[in-house]
Amino acid sequence: MKKKITIIGSGFSALSAACYLAKKGHEVVVFEKNNSIGGRARQMRKQGFTFDMGPSWYWMPDVFERFFADFGKKTTDYYELIKLNPAYRVYFGVQEFIAIADNLDEIVDEFDSIETGSGKQLQEFMVEAQSNYDIAIKDLVYRPGVSPLELVSLETVKKIGQFFGNISQDVRKKFKNEKLIQILEFPVLFLGAKPSDTPSFYSFMNFADFGLGTWHPKTGMFDVVRAMENLATELGVQFFVNSNIEKIIVENKTAKAIVVNGERIESDLVLSGADYQHTETLLDRKYRQYSEKYWESRVFAPSSLLFYVGFNKKLENISHHMLFFDTDFNQHAKEIYDEPKWPADPLFYANFPSVTDKTAAPDGMESGFFLIPLAPGIEDTAALRAEYFDKIMQRFETITKQSVKEHIVFKESFCKNDFVEQYNAYKGNAYGMANTLLQTAFLRPKLKSQKVRNLYFTGQLTVPGPGVPPALISGKLVSDLIDKQFQKEKL
């Protein structure tokens, strides 16, 4: 029986769920508070420069293929992918960097050249990482976090110790060189926690990195948003932007409608892809599952200070993705998670899409995206943004041996206050809730409300967790739960 489903937000998880629910024949309407769809993955176009405003790493291409295959499609029906080589560079000082190749054999050779014997250790580490990837991404993450038993299988029982060890310990058992250690710890930062707080099982992220490679949609990550929007539209989904949701109406403990820009809009079911904590504030207090104390006690992934910068010349000594680990990795992590404050000497990330995509900047120019991870809930002022921009630009100029500041023709920043204002992000978090042991699978906020019938959630604060591929999976998981409910109601 056809139902009317309203979806709040238009990030990856909401777009995914919209497609699956529309495929089942339901009337699906998506409401987005901002003036364009995509959530954190929106696109900015100004003065001839184009920027992906959020996610910029395309990892786990198999998850994207699996999503489109569920609709009888392929990614190539919508966008073209380019495998990056090098995948990225990690800088440790002035022109001192390690380039990560696009294949494991070359990466093994690179490791061996830095630390004798580490190539063989890396191969062994990657065998385990691939095994974990096969268990996690092909199976575990496609379970809805309803029961602890979802984690129990012959494969996971064999790996039970990996849920209690951590990535940092494992890497340090095999490698001694601090630079190699940092490179191997880097991928789990996508999960939003320190390597020392991330279970060993999550080494599957290393296989996503070295085993599957780093890709780039031809004209940016927004190609994926556009593809999902086109697919959803083909399936009959309607989209409305500039549509701020002010309240979720509950009657007889059942979600009946949402209030959008002052107008009540009826529906049979409400699904929120917006920030989970914010969504519950749209409910009367008695219908909220999680208290402020609960959210305060969670480990949140970092916020970020982002800069979108246009340069009026082509830059030297750069690659598409660049990580600047020329300062103390552990100290910066401490200033995010243990003693939250603005970091004294932050690590940072730079992305130059115009290296790969000539449409990202005018001819002869460069578009740059810079990111500093920060503690969520931190103070955010214009003065602090300016101070930290100067800090990273000075280091960028020194490390890449060039002058760039006087060549900046466009610059915009985005930080905690913007995450709160534009995405209703709790404490201005950028990546959701971290995947620590006590925040994994069934221990994360539920996809289905336990207090309000016909109210569901999807996205980075619920299962499976932070990241673009998990967001696609989250949309599928919640749509399956909704379908099960509707099937029961038929009986």
Coordinates of C-alpha atoms in Angstrom, one line a residue:
M1 CA 0.0 0.0 0.0
K2 CA 1.4 3.4 -1.0
K3 CA 2.3 5.6 1.9
K4 CA 3.3 9.3 2.0
I5 CA 6.7 9.7 3.6
T6 CA 8.3 13.0 4.4
I7 CA 12.1 13.1 4.8
I8 CA 13.9 15.9 6.7
G9 CA 17.2 16.9 5.2
S10 CA 18.9 15.9 1.9
G11 CA 22.4 14.6 2.9
F12 CA 23.7 11.3 1.6
S13 CA 21.7 9.1 4.0
A14 CA 18.4 11.0 3.3
L15 CA 19.0 10.7 -0.5
S16 CA 19.7 7.0 -0.2
A17 CA 16.6 6.4 1.9
A18 CA 14.5 8.5 -0.5
C19 CA 15.6 6.3 -3.4
Y20 CA 14.9 3.0 -1.7
L21 CA 11.5 4.1 -0.4
A22 CA 10.4 5.5 -3.7
K23 CA 11.5 2.2 -5.4
K24 CA 9.0 0.5 -3.1
G25 CA 6.3 2.6 -4.6
H26 CA 5.8 5.2 -1.8
E27 CA 5.2 8.9 -2.3
V28 CA 8.4 10.5 -1.0
V29 CA 8.9 14.2 -0.4
V30 CA 12.3 15.6 0.8
F31 CA 12.5 19.0 2.7
E32 CA 15.8 20.7 2.9
K33 CA 16.3 23.9 5.1
N34 CA 19.2 25.2 2.9
N35 CA 18.9 26.6 -0.6
S36 CA 20.5 23.5 -2.2
I37 CA 20.5 19.8 -1.6
G38 CA 23.4 17.7 -0.4
G39 CA 23.6 18.5 3.3
R40 CA 27.3 18.7 4.3
A41 CA 28.2 17.6 0.7
R42 CA 26.8 20.8 -0.9
Q43 CA 28.8 22.6 -3.6
M44 CA 30.0 26.2 -3.6
R45 CA 30.5 28.0 -6.9
K46 CA 31.9 31.6 -6.7
Q47 CA 34.1 33.8 -9.0
G48 CA 34.7 30.9 -11.3
F49 CA 35.9 28.5 -8.5
T50 CA 34.1 25.3 -7.5
F51 CA 34.4 23.7 -4.1
D52 CA 32.9 20.6 -2.5
M53 CA 31.9 22.1 0.9
G54 CA 32.3 18.9 2.9
P55 CA 33.4 15.4 2.0
S56 CA 36.3 15.3 -0.5
W57 CA 37.5 11.6 -0.2
Y58 CA 35.9 9.0 -2.4
W59 CA 36.8 5.7 -0.7
M60 CA 35.1 2.3 -0.8
P61 CA 33.9 2.4 -4.4
D62 CA 32.2 -1.0 -4.0
V63 CA 29.7 0.6 -1.6
F64 CA 28.7 3.2 -4.2
E65 CA 28.4 0.4 -6.8
R66 CA 26.3 -1.7 -4.5
F67 CA 23.9 1.3 -3.9
F68 CA 23.4 2.0 -7.6
A69 CA 23.2 -1.8 -8.5
D70 CA 20.1 -2.0 -6.1
F71 CA 18.4 0.1 -8.8
G72 CA 19.7 -1.7 -11.8
K73 CA 22.2 1.1 -12.4
K74 CA 26.0 1.6 -12.3
T75 CA 28.0 4.6 -11.1
T76 CA 29.1 5.1 -14.7
D77 CA 25.5 5.8 -15.7
Y78 CA 25.8 9.0 -13.7
Y79 CA 29.4 10.0 -13.2
E80 CA 33.0 9.2 -14.1
L81 CA 35.6 8.2 -11.6
I82 CA 39.4 9.0 -11.7
K83 CA 41.8 6.9 -9.5
L84 CA 44.3 9.3 -8.0
N85 CA 48.0 8.6 -8.2
P86 CA 49.4 9.5 -5.8
A87 CA 46.3 8.9 -3.7
Y88 CA 47.7 11.5 -1.4
R89 CA 50.9 12.9 0.1
V90 CA 51.8 13.1 3.8
Y91 CA 54.1 16.0 4.7
F92 CA 56.5 15.8 7.7
G93 CA 58.6 18.9 6.9
V94 CA 59.9 21.1 4.1
Q95 CA 59.5 19.1 0.9
E96 CA 59.7 16.0 3.1
F97 CA 56.8 13.8 2.3
I98 CA 55.7 10.2 1.7
A99 CA 53.5 9.7 -1.4
I100 CA 51.0 7.0 -1.2
A101 CA 50.7 5.2 -4.6
D102 CA 47.6 3.9 -6.2
N103 CA 48.5 0.2 -5.6
L104 CA 49.7 -1.9 -2.7
D105 CA 52.9 -3.2 -4.3
E106 CA 54.4 0.3 -4.6
I107 CA 53.2 1.2 -1.1
V108 CA 54.9 -1.9 0.3
D109 CA 58.2 -0.9 -1.5
E110 CA 57.9 2.6 -0.1
F111 CA 57.5 1.3 3.4
D112 CA 60.5 -1.0 3.0
S113 CA 62.6 1.9 1.8
I114 CA 61.8 3.8 5.0
E115 CA 61.9 1.0 7.6
T116 CA 63.6 -2.3 6.6
G117 CA 61.2 -5.2 6.9
S118 CA 58.1 -3.0 7.2
G119 CA 57.0 -4.0 3.7
K120 CA 56.4 -7.6 4.8
Q121 CA 54.8 -6.4 8.0
L122 CA 52.5 -4.2 5.9
Q123 CA 51.5 -7.1 3.7
E124 CA 50.6 -9.2 6.8
F125 CA 48.7 -6.2 8.3
M126 CA 46.7 -5.8 5.1
V127 CA 45.7 -9.5 4.9
E128 CA 44.0 -9.0 8.3
A129 CA 42.6 -5.6 7.2
Q130 CA 41.1 -7.1 4.0
S131 CA 39.5 -9.9 6.0
N132 CA 38.0 -7.4 8.4
Y133 CA 36.8 -5.3 5.4
D134 CA 35.1 -8.4 3.9
I135 CA 33.3 -9.1 7.2
A136 CA 32.4 -5.5 8.0
I137 CA 31.5 -3.8 4.7
K138 CA 30.0 -6.8 3.0
D139 CA 28.0 -7.9 6.0
L140 CA 28.1 -6.3 9.4
V141 CA 27.5 -2.7 8.5
Y142 CA 24.3 -3.8 6.6
R143 CA 22.7 -4.7 9.9
P144 CA 20.3 -2.2 11.5
G145 CA 21.8 -2.0 15.1
V146 CA 18.7 -3.5 16.6
S147 CA 20.3 -6.3 18.6
P148 CA 23.8 -7.2 20.0
L149 CA 23.3 -10.6 18.2
E150 CA 23.9 -8.8 14.9
L151 CA 27.6 -8.8 15.8
V152 CA 27.7 -12.5 16.4
S153 CA 28.8 -14.8 13.6
L154 CA 31.4 -17.4 13.0
E155 CA 33.7 -14.8 11.5
T156 CA 33.3 -12.2 14.3
V157 CA 33.6 -14.8 17.1
K158 CA 37.0 -15.6 15.6
K159 CA 38.0 -12.0 15.8
I160 CA 36.5 -11.1 19.2
G161 CA 39.8 -9.9 20.5
Q162 CA 39.9 -7.2 17.8
F163 CA 36.9 -5.5 19.4
F164 CA 38.9 -5.0 22.6
G165 CA 42.3 -4.1 21.2
N166 CA 42.9 -0.8 19.4
I167 CA 44.4 0.4 16.2
S168 CA 47.2 2.3 17.8
Q169 CA 48.5 -0.8 19.7
D170 CA 48.3 -3.0 16.6
V171 CA 50.2 -0.6 14.4
R172 CA 52.9 0.0 17.0
K173 CA 53.5 -3.8 17.4
K174 CA 54.4 -4.1 13.7
F175 CA 56.1 -0.7 12.9
K176 CA 58.6 1.5 14.7
N177 CA 59.0 4.4 12.3
E178 CA 56.7 7.2 13.6
K179 CA 55.9 8.4 10.1
L180 CA 54.7 5.0 9.0
I181 CA 52.7 4.7 12.2
Q182 CA 50.9 8.0 11.6
I183 CA 50.1 7.1 8.0
L184 CA 48.5 3.8 9.2
E185 CA 46.6 5.6 12.0
F186 CA 45.3 8.3 9.6
P187 CA 42.4 6.4 8.0
V188 CA 40.6 5.7 11.3
L189 CA 40.4 9.5 11.9
F190 CA 37.5 9.2 9.4
L191 CA 35.6 7.3 12.1
G192 CA 35.9 10.2 14.4
A193 CA 38.0 9.0 17.3
K194 CA 41.7 8.7 18.3
P195 CA 43.4 5.5 17.0
S196 CA 43.9 4.5 20.7
D197 CA 40.1 4.5 21.2
T198 CA 39.3 2.8 17.9
P199 CA 38.8 -1.0 18.0
S200 CA 41.4 -3.1 16.1
F201 CA 38.6 -4.5 13.9
Y202 CA 38.4 -1.1 12.2
S203 CA 41.7 -1.8 10.5
F204 CA 39.4 -2.4 7.5
M205 CA 39.8 1.3 6.9
N206 CA 43.4 0.6 6.0
F207 CA 42.2 -1.8 3.3
A208 CA 39.8 0.9 2.1
D209 CA 42.9 3.2 1.8
F210 CA 45.7 1.0 0.5
G211 CA 43.7 -1.8 -1.0
L212 CA 40.9 -0.1 -2.9
G213 CA 42.5 3.3 -3.5
T214 CA 41.5 6.9 -3.5
W215 CA 39.2 8.1 -6.3
H216 CA 37.7 11.4 -7.5
P217 CA 34.4 11.9 -9.3
K218 CA 35.4 13.8 -12.4
T219 CA 34.0 17.2 -11.3
G220 CA 33.9 16.6 -7.6
M221 CA 32.0 14.8 -4.8
F222 CA 28.9 16.8 -5.8
D223 CA 28.7 14.5 -8.8
V224 CA 27.5 11.8 -6.4
V225 CA 24.9 14.1 -4.9
R226 CA 23.7 15.1 -8.3
A227 CA 23.6 11.4 -9.4
M228 CA 21.5 10.4 -6.3
E229 CA 19.2 13.4 -6.9
N230 CA 18.7 12.3 -10.5
L231 CA 18.0 8.7 -9.5
A232 CA 15.5 9.8 -6.9
T233 CA 13.8 12.1 -9.3
E234 CA 13.5 9.3 -11.8
L235 CA 11.9 7.2 -9.1
G236 CA 9.3 10.0 -8.4
V237 CA 10.9 11.7 -5.3
Q238 CA 10.0 15.4 -4.9
F239 CA 12.5 17.9 -3.5
F240 CA 11.8 21.2 -1.7
V241 CA 14.7 23.5 -0.6
N242 CA 14.5 26.6 1.6
S243 CA 12.1 24.5 3.7
N244 CA 12.9 24.8 7.4
I245 CA 11.2 22.1 9.6
E246 CA 9.9 23.7 12.8
K247 CA 8.1 20.9 14.5
I248 CA 7.2 17.2 14.2
I249 CA 3.5 16.8 15.1
V250 CA 2.7 13.8 17.3
E251 CA -0.8 12.6 17.9
N252 CA -1.7 9.4 19.8
K253 CA 2.1 8.7 20.1
T254 CA 2.3 8.6 16.2
A255 CA 4.1 11.1 13.9
K256 CA 1.4 12.6 11.9
A257 CA 2.9 15.7 10.2
I258 CA 5.7 18.2 10.1
V259 CA 5.5 22.0 10.2
V260 CA 7.5 23.5 7.3
N261 CA 7.9 27.3 7.2
G262 CA 4.7 27.6 9.3
E263 CA 2.7 25.1 7.2
R264 CA 1.5 21.8 8.5
I265 CA 2.2 19.0 6.0
E266 CA 0.6 15.6 6.7
S267 CA 2.3 12.3 6.1
D268 CA 2.1 8.6 7.0
L269 CA 5.7 8.5 8.2
V270 CA 8.5 10.9 9.1
L271 CA 12.1 10.1 8.5
S272 CA 14.8 12.5 9.6
G273 CA 18.2 12.6 7.9
A274 CA 19.0 15.8 9.9
D275 CA 21.1 15.8 13.0
Y276 CA 19.6 13.3 15.4
Q277 CA 19.8 15.5 18.5
H278 CA 18.3 18.5 16.7
T279 CA 15.5 16.3 15.3
E280 CA 14.4 15.3 18.8
T281 CA 14.2 19.0 19.8
L282 CA 11.4 19.2 17.1
L283 CA 9.4 16.9 19.4
D284 CA 7.6 17.7 22.6
R285 CA 10.0 16.7 25.4
K286 CA 8.0 13.6 26.5
Y287 CA 8.6 12.1 23.0
R288 CA 12.4 12.5 23.1
Q289 CA 14.4 9.3 23.5
Y290 CA 17.7 10.8 24.5
S291 CA 18.3 13.5 27.1
E292 CA 20.8 16.3 26.9
K293 CA 22.8 14.4 29.5
Y294 CA 23.0 11.5 27.1
W295 CA 24.3 13.6 24.2
E296 CA 26.7 15.4 26.5
S297 CA 28.2 12.0 27.5
R298 CA 28.8 10.8 23.9
V299 CA 32.2 11.0 22.2
F300 CA 31.7 13.2 19.2
A301 CA 33.8 13.3 16.1
P302 CA 35.7 16.6 15.6
S303 CA 34.3 19.8 14.2
S304 CA 36.4 21.5 11.6
L305 CA 37.7 24.9 10.5
L306 CA 37.4 24.9 6.7
F307 CA 38.8 27.4 4.2
Y308 CA 37.8 27.6 0.6
V309 CA 40.5 29.5 -1.3
G310 CA 40.9 30.6 -4.9
F311 CA 44.5 31.4 -6.1
N312 CA 45.2 33.4 -9.3
K313 CA 48.1 31.2 -10.3
K314 CA 48.9 27.5 -10.6
L315 CA 50.6 26.3 -7.4
E316 CA 53.8 24.3 -7.2
N317 CA 54.7 21.2 -5.3
I318 CA 51.1 20.2 -4.6
S319 CA 49.0 17.1 -5.1
H320 CA 45.2 16.5 -5.1
H321 CA 45.2 15.4 -1.4
M322 CA 47.8 16.6 1.1
L323 CA 48.1 15.9 4.8
F324 CA 50.4 18.1 6.9
F325 CA 51.7 16.0 9.8
D326 CA 54.7 18.3 10.5
T327 CA 53.5 18.9 14.0
D328 CA 52.7 16.6 17.0
F329 CA 50.0 14.2 16.0
N330 CA 49.3 13.1 19.5
Q331 CA 49.2 16.6 21.0
H332 CA 46.6 17.7 18.4
A333 CA 44.5 14.6 19.2
K334 CA 44.7 15.4 22.9
E335 CA 43.5 19.0 22.2
I336 CA 40.5 17.6 20.3
Y337 CA 39.4 14.8 22.6
D338 CA 41.1 15.0 26.1
E339 CA 41.5 18.7 26.8
P340 CA 39.3 20.4 24.2
K341 CA 40.8 23.7 23.1
W342 CA 42.2 25.4 20.0
P343 CA 45.3 23.4 19.0
A344 CA 48.7 25.1 19.5
D345 CA 50.2 23.6 16.4
P346 CA 47.4 21.9 14.4
L347 CA 47.8 19.2 11.8
F348 CA 45.8 20.1 8.7
Y349 CA 44.6 18.8 5.4
A350 CA 44.7 20.5 2.0
N351 CA 42.8 19.5 -1.1
F352 CA 43.4 20.9 -4.6
P353 CA 40.6 19.6 -6.9
S354 CA 41.8 21.7 -9.8
V355 CA 44.9 19.4 -10.0
T356 CA 42.6 16.7 -11.3
D357 CA 39.5 18.7 -12.4
K358 CA 40.2 21.6 -14.7
T359 CA 36.6 22.9 -14.2
A360 CA 37.3 23.6 -10.5
A361 CA 39.1 26.9 -11.2
P362 CA 39.5 29.4 -14.0
D363 CA 42.3 28.8 -16.5
G364 CA 45.8 29.3 -14.9
M365 CA 44.3 29.3 -11.4
E366 CA 43.9 26.9 -8.5
S367 CA 41.1 26.0 -6.1
G368 CA 42.2 25.0 -2.6
F369 CA 40.3 23.5 0.4
F370 CA 42.0 23.5 3.8
L371 CA 40.7 21.8 6.9
I372 CA 41.8 21.9 10.5
P373 CA 40.2 19.3 12.9
L374 CA 38.9 20.9 16.1
A375 CA 37.1 19.9 19.3
P376 CA 33.3 20.1 18.9
G377 CA 31.7 22.8 21.0
I378 CA 34.8 25.1 20.9
E379 CA 34.7 28.9 20.7
D380 CA 34.4 30.2 17.2
T381 CA 35.3 33.8 16.3
A382 CA 36.4 35.7 13.2
A383 CA 39.6 36.6 14.9
L384 CA 40.4 32.9 15.7
R385 CA 39.6 31.9 12.1
A386 CA 42.0 34.6 10.8
E387 CA 44.7 33.6 13.2
Y388 CA 44.6 30.0 12.2
F389 CA 44.4 30.7 8.5
D390 CA 47.7 32.7 8.9
K391 CA 49.2 29.8 10.8
I392 CA 48.6 27.1 8.2
M393 CA 49.4 29.4 5.3
Q394 CA 52.8 30.2 6.7
R395 CA 53.5 26.5 7.1
F396 CA 52.1 25.7 3.7
E397 CA 54.3 28.3 2.1
T398 CA 57.4 27.0 4.0
I399 CA 56.8 23.3 3.3
T400 CA 55.9 23.7 -0.4
K401 CA 58.6 26.4 -0.9
Q402 CA 56.5 29.0 -2.5
S403 CA 54.7 32.3 -1.8
V404 CA 50.9 32.0 -2.1
K405 CA 49.2 34.5 0.2
E406 CA 49.5 37.5 -2.2
H407 CA 47.9 35.3 -4.9
I408 CA 44.6 34.7 -3.0
V409 CA 41.7 36.2 -4.9
F410 CA 38.9 34.4 -3.1
K411 CA 38.5 33.1 0.5
E412 CA 35.6 31.9 2.6
S413 CA 35.7 30.1 6.0
F414 CA 33.3 27.7 7.6
C415 CA 33.6 26.6 11.2
K416 CA 31.6 25.4 14.3
N417 CA 29.1 28.2 14.3
D418 CA 28.3 27.5 10.6
F419 CA 27.9 23.8 11.3
V420 CA 25.3 24.7 14.0
E421 CA 23.5 27.3 11.9
Q422 CA 23.4 25.6 8.6
Y423 CA 23.2 21.9 9.6
N424 CA 21.9 22.1 13.2
A425 CA 24.9 20.0 14.1
Y426 CA 25.3 19.2 17.8
K427 CA 28.2 21.2 19.2
G428 CA 29.0 22.0 15.6
N429 CA 30.4 18.5 15.0
A430 CA 31.4 17.9 11.4
Y431 CA 31.4 14.1 11.2
G432 CA 28.8 12.8 13.7
M433 CA 29.4 10.5 16.6
A434 CA 32.7 8.6 16.9
N435 CA 32.8 4.8 16.3
T436 CA 34.4 3.9 19.6
L437 CA 33.7 0.4 21.2
L438 CA 30.8 1.7 23.3
Q439 CA 29.4 3.6 20.3
T440 CA 29.3 0.8 17.7
A441 CA 26.3 -0.9 16.1
F442 CA 23.5 -1.5 18.6
L443 CA 25.1 1.0 21.0
R444 CA 24.4 3.9 18.7
P445 CA 21.1 5.9 18.7
K446 CA 18.4 3.8 17.1
L447 CA 17.1 4.1 13.5
K448 CA 13.5 3.7 14.8
S449 CA 12.0 5.9 17.6
Q450 CA 11.2 3.9 20.7
K451 CA 8.6 6.5 21.8
V452 CA 6.9 7.7 18.6
R453 CA 5.3 5.4 16.0
N454 CA 6.2 6.1 12.4
L455 CA 9.2 8.2 13.3
Y456 CA 12.6 7.1 12.0
F457 CA 16.2 8.4 11.8
T458 CA 19.1 8.0 9.5
G459 CA 22.6 9.5 9.1
Q460 CA 25.9 9.8 10.9
L461 CA 24.6 9.8 14.5
T462 CA 23.0 6.5 14.1
V463 CA 24.2 3.2 12.4
P464 CA 26.6 2.4 10.9
G465 CA 28.3 5.8 11.7
P466 CA 30.4 8.6 10.1
G467 CA 31.4 8.8 6.5
V468 CA 29.9 8.9 3.0
P469 CA 29.7 5.1 2.4
P470 CA 28.1 4.5 5.9
A471 CA 25.6 7.2 5.1
L472 CA 24.5 5.4 1.9
I473 CA 24.2 2.2 4.0
S474 CA 22.3 4.0 6.7
G475 CA 19.6 5.1 4.2
K476 CA 19.2 1.5 3.0
L477 CA 19.0 0.1 6.6
V478 CA 16.3 2.5 7.6
S479 CA 14.3 2.0 4.4
D480 CA 14.4 -1.8 5.1
L481 CA 13.1 -1.2 8.6
I482 CA 10.3 1.0 7.4
D483 CA 9.4 -1.6 4.7
K484 CA 9.2 -4.3 7.4
Q485 CA 6.8 -2.2 9.4
F486 CA 4.6 -1.6 6.4
Q487 CA 4.7 -5.4 5.5
K488 CA 3.5 -6.2 9.1
E489 CA 0.7 -3.7 8.8
K490 CA -0.6 -5.5 5.7
L491 CA -1.0 -8.8 7.6

